[in-house]
mmCIF file of C-alpha atoms and ligand atoms in Angstrom:
data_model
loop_
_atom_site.group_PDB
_atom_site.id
_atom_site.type_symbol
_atom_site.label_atom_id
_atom_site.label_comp_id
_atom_site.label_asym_id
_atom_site.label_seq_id
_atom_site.Cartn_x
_atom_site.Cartn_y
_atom_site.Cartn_z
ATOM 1 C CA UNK A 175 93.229 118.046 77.241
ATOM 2 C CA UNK A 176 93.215 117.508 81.115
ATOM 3 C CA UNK A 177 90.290 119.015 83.078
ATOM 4 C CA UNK A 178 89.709 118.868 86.426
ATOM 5 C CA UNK A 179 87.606 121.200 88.905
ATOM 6 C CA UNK A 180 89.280 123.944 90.503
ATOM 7 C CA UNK A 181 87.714 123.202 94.070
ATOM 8 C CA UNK A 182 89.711 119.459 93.640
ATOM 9 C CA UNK A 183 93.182 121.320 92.420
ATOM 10 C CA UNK A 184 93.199 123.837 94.780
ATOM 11 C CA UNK A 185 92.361 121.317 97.650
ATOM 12 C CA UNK A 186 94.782 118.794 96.565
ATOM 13 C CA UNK A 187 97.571 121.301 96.110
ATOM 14 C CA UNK A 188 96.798 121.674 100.403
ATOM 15 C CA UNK A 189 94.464 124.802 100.555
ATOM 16 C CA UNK A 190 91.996 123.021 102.246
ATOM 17 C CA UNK A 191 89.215 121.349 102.457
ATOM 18 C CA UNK A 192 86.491 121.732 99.787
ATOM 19 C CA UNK A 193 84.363 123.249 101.811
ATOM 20 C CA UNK A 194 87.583 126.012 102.504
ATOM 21 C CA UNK A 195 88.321 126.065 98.979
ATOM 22 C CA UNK A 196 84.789 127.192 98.263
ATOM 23 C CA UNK A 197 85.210 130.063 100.544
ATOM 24 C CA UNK A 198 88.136 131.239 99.498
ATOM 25 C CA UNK A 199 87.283 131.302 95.855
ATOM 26 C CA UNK A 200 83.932 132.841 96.976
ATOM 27 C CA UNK A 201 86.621 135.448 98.763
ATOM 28 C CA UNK A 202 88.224 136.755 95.550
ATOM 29 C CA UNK A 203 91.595 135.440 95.959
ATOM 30 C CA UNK A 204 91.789 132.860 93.152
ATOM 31 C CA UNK A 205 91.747 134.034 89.449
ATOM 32 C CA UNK A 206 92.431 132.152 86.352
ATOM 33 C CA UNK A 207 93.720 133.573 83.375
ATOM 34 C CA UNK A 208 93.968 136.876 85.144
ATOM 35 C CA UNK A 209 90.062 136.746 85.316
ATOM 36 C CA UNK A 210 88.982 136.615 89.479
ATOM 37 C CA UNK A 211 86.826 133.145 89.710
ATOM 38 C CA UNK A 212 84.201 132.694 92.378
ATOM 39 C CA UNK A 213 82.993 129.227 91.365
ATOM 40 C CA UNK A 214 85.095 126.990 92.680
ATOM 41 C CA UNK A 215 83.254 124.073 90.953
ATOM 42 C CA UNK A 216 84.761 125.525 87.355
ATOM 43 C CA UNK A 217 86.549 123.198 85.250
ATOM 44 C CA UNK A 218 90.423 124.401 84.680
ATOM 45 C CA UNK A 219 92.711 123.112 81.385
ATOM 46 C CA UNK A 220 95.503 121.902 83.575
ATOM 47 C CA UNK A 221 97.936 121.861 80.715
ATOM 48 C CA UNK A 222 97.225 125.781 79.494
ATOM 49 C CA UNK A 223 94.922 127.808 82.319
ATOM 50 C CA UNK A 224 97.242 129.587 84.964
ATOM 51 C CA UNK A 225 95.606 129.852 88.546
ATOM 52 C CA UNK A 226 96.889 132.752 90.833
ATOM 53 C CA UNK A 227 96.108 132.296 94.272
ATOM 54 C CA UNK A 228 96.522 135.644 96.335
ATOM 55 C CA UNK A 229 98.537 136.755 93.398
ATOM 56 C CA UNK A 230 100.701 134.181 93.375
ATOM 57 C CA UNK A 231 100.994 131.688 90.782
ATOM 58 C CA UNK A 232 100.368 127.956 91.285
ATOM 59 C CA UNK A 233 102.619 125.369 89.708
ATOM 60 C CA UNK A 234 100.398 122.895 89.116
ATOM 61 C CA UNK A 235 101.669 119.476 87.511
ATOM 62 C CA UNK A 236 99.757 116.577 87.261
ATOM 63 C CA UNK A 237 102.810 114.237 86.998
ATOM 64 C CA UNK A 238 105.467 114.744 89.706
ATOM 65 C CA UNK A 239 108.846 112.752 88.980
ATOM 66 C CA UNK A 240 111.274 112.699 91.822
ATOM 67 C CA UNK A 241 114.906 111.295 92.128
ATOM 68 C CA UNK A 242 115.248 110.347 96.026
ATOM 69 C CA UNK A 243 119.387 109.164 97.145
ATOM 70 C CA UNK A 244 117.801 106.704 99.522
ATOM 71 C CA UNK A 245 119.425 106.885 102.991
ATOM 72 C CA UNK A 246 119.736 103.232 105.158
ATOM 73 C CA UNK A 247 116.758 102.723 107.476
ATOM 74 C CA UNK A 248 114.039 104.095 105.700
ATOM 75 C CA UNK A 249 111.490 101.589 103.974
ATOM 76 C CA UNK A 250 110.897 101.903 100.020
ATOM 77 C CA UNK A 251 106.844 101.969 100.731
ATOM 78 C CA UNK A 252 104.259 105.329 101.071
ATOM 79 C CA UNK A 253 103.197 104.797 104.259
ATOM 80 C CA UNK A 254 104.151 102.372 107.121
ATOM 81 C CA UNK A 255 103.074 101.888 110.685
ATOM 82 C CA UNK A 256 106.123 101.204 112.614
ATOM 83 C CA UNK A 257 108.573 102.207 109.999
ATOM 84 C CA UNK A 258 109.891 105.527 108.375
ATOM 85 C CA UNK A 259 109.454 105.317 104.689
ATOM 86 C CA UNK A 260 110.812 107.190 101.773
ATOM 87 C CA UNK A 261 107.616 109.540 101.449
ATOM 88 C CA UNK A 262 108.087 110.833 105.120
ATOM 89 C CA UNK A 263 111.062 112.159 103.551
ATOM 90 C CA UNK A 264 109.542 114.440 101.422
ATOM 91 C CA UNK A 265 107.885 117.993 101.702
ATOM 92 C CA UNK A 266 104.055 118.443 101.545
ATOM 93 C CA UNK A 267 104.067 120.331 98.663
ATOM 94 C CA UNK A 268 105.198 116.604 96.652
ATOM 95 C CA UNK A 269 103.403 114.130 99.180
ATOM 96 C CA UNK A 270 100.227 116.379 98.203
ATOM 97 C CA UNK A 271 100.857 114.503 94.761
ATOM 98 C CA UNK A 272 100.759 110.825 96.328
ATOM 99 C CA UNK A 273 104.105 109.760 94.453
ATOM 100 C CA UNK A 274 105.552 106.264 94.975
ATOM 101 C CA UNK A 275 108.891 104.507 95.140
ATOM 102 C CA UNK A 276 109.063 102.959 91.673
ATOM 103 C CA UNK A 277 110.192 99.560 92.913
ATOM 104 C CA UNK A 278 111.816 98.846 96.244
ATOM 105 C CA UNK A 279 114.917 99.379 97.536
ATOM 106 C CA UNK A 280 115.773 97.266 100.491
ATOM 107 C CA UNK A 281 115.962 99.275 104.051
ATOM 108 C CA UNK A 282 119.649 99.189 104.466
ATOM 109 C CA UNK A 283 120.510 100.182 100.539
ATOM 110 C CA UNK A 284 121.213 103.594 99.554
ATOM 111 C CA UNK A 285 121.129 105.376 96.845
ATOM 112 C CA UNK A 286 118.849 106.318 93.447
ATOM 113 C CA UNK A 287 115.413 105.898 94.431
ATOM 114 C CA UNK A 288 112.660 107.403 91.623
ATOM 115 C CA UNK A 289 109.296 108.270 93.190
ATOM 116 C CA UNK A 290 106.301 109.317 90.846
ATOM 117 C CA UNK A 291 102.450 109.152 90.533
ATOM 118 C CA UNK A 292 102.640 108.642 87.204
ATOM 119 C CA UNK A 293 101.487 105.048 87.564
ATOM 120 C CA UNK A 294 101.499 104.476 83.712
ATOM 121 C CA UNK A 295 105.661 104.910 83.768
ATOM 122 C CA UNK A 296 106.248 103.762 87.233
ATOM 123 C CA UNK A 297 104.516 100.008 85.890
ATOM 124 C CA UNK A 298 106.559 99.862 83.023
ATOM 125 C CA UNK A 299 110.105 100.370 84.570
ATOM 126 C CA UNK A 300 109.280 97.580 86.930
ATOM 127 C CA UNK A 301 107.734 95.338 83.926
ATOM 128 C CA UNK A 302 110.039 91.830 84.117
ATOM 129 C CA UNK A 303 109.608 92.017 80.094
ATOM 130 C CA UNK A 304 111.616 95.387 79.984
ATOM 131 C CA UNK A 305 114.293 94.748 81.257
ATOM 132 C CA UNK A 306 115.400 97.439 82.532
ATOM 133 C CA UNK A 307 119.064 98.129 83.662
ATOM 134 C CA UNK A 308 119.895 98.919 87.123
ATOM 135 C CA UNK A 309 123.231 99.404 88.394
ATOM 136 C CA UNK A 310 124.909 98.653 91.946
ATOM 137 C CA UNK A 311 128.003 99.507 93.689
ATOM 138 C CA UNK A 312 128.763 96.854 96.184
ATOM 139 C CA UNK A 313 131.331 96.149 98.952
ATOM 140 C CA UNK A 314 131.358 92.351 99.711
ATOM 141 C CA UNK A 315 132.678 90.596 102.752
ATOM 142 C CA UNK A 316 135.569 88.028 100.936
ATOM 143 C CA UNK A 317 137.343 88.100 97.720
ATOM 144 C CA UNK A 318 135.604 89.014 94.274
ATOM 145 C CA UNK A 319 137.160 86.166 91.507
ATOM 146 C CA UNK A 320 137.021 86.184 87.828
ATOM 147 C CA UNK A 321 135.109 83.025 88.380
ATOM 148 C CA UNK A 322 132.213 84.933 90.078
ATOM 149 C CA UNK A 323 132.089 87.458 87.075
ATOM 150 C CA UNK A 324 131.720 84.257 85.043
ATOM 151 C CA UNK A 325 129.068 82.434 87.044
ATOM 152 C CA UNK A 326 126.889 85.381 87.106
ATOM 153 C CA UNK A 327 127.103 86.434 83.279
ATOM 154 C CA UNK A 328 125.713 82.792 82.815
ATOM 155 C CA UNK A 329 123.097 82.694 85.602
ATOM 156 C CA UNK A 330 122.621 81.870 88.873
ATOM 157 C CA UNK A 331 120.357 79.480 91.196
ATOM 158 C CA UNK A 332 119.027 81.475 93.916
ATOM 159 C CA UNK A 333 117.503 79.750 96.916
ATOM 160 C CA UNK A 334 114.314 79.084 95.884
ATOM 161 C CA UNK A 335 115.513 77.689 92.573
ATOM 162 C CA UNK A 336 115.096 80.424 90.455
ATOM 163 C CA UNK A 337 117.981 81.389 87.699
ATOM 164 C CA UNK A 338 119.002 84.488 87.599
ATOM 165 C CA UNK A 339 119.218 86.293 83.944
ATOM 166 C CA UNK A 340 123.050 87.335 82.947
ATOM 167 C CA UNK A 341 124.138 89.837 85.206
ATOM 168 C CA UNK A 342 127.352 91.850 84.536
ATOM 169 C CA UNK A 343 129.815 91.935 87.313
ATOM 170 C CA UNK A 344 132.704 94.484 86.829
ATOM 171 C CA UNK A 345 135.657 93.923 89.672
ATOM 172 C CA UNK A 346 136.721 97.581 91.078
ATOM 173 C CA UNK A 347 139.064 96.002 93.963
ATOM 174 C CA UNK A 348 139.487 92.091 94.904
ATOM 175 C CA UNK A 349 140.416 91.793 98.978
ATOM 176 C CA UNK A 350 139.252 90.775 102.081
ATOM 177 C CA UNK A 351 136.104 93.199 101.650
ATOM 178 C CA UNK A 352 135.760 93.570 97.812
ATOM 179 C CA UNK A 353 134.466 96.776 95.610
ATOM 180 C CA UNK A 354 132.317 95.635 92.482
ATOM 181 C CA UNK A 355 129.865 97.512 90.155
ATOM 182 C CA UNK A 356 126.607 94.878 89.721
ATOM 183 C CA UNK A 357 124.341 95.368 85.977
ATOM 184 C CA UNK A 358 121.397 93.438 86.560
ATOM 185 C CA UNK A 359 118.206 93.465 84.247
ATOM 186 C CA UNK A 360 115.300 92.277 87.155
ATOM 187 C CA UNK A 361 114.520 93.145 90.529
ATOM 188 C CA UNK A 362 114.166 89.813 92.288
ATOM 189 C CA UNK A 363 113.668 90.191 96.507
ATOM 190 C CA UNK A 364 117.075 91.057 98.117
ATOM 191 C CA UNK A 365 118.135 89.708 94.203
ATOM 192 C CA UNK A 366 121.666 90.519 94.758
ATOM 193 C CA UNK A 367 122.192 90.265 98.418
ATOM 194 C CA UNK A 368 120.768 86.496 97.251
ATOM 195 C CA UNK A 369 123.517 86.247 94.115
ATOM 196 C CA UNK A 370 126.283 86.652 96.277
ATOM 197 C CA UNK A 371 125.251 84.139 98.882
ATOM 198 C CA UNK A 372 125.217 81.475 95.967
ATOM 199 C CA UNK A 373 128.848 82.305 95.491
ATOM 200 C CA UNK A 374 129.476 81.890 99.367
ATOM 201 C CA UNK A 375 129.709 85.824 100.023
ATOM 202 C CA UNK A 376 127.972 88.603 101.464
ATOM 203 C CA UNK A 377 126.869 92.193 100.909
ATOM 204 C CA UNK A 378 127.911 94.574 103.677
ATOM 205 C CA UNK A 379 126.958 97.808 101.291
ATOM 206 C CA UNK A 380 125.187 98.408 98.715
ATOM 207 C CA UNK A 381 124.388 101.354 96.781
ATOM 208 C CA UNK A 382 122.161 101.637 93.534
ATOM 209 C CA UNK A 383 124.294 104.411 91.665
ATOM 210 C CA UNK A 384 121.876 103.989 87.719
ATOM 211 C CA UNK A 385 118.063 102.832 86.847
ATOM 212 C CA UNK A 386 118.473 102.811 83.000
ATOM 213 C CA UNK A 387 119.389 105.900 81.419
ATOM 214 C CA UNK A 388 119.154 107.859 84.423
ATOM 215 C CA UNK A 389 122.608 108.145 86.906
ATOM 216 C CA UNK A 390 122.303 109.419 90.853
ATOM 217 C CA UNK A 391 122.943 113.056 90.916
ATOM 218 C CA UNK A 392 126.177 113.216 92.533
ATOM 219 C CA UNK A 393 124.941 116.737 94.664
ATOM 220 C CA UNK A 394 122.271 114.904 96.454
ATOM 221 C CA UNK A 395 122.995 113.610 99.512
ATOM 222 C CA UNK A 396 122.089 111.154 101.708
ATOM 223 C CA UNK A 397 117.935 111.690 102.408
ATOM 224 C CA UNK A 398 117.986 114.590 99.361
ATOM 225 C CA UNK A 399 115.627 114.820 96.430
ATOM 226 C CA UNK A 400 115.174 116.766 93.236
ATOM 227 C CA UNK A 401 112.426 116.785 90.706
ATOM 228 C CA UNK A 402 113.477 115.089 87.664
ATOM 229 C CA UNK A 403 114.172 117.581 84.305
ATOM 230 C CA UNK A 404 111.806 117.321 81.433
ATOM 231 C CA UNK A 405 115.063 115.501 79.803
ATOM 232 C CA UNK A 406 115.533 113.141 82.180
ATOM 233 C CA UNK A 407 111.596 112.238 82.619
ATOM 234 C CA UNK A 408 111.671 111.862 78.518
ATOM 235 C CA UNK A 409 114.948 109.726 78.690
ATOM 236 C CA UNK A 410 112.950 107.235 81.175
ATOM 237 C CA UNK A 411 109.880 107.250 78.927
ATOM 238 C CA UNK A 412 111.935 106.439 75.853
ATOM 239 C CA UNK A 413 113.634 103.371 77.828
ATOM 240 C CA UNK A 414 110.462 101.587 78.586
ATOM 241 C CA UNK A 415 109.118 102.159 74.711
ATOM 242 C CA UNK A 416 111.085 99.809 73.242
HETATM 243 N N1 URA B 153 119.335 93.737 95.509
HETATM 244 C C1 URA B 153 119.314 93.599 96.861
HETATM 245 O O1 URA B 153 119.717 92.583 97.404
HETATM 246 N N2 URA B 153 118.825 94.618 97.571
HETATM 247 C C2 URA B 153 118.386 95.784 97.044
HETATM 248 O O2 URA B 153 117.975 96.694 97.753
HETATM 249 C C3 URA B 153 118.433 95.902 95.629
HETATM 250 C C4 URA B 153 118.915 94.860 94.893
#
């Protein structure tokens, strides 16, 4: 059972300050279980007590799970001086939840971004020993070989020596800019940006399009989010389990 004090929900969920809070439950206005509550310092079951606030019923969540396609030029981070981030994205009524990017995406890649404060999850889908899958699109500057696909199943040396696990790369088109699908099973700095470079190419777009079981919802668009579905958030948890 989760309790928590209703002054610290309601102020979190953006109805003010305490001190507001306390004045507006003194008011009348809030009622839980149908019952009007004037002590704002009562403890609430978050998982079973309904709170109405002027009649209207809060959705209250303690987890928040949010599937973000990631535009270019915003930073995978919460909050940034100088840059815009993937939270300024978002409405208040999820940044009131302080999610986070669950691993970074570099500024110029697009695509499936999750963003949670469920720290528990977000820790173990970044774990090295998981291994979780994530999968790329890619267009590369030069042509994609057979010999590539081959190199990178086995391994490779980035620059600061470090080999790369097996990495499955599927060839979509082979020309002078190339179209590949990238599996890989870590999340390395600029890890694939860095994999092509040891095969004397270069990324000009990138696009993460899966993070283990979970695929980018094709109706999103660039800069769009949607809370994840009980299915989906299950699906993730069952992925890091093993
Ligand atoms: N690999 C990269 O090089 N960049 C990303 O953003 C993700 C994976």
């Amino acid at each position: 059972m989760t309790r928590e004090r209703l002054d610290k929900i309601l102020s979190n969920m953006g109805f003010g300050t305490r001190k507001e809070v306390k004045l507006l439950t003194k008011s009348g206005e809030v009622s839980v279980n149908g019952e009007i509550i004037k002590d704002s310092s009562k403890h609430i079951d978050l998982e079973k007590d309904v709170i109405e606030v002027c009649g209207e019923k809060l959705n209250y969540r303690k987890y928040i799970y949010l599937m973000m396609n990631k535009p270019s030029g915003v930073i995978s981070a919460t909050e940034d001086y100088y840059e815009k981030t993937v939270v300024d994205l978002l409405e208040d009524e999820y940044i009131i939840f302080n999610p986070a990017p669950v691993g970074r995406l570099d500024k110029d890649t697009e695509g499936l971004l999750i963003l949670t404060n469920d720290g528990e999850l977000n820790h173990m889908l970044l774990s090295p020993k998981r291994h979780v899958p994530k999968k790329y699109f890619a267009r590369i500057d030069g042509k994609v070989t057979l010999d590539d696909v081959k190199k990178f199943k086995n391994g490779v040396t980035l620059d600061d020596g470090y080999k790369t696990l097996p990495s499955e790369l599927k060839i979509i088109q082979s020309d002078e800019i190339s179209e590949v699908e990238i599996i890989i099973y870590e999340g390395k700095y600029h890890q694939i940006k860095r994999m092509f470079e040891t095969v004397g190419k270069k990324v000009v777009y990138l696009k993460r399009i899966e993070m283990g079981p979970l695929k980018l919802d094709d109706d999103l668009k660039l800069g769009e989010y949607r809370e994840l579905t009980d299915d989906e958030v299950e699906m993730l948890k069952q992925a890091v389990k093993r």
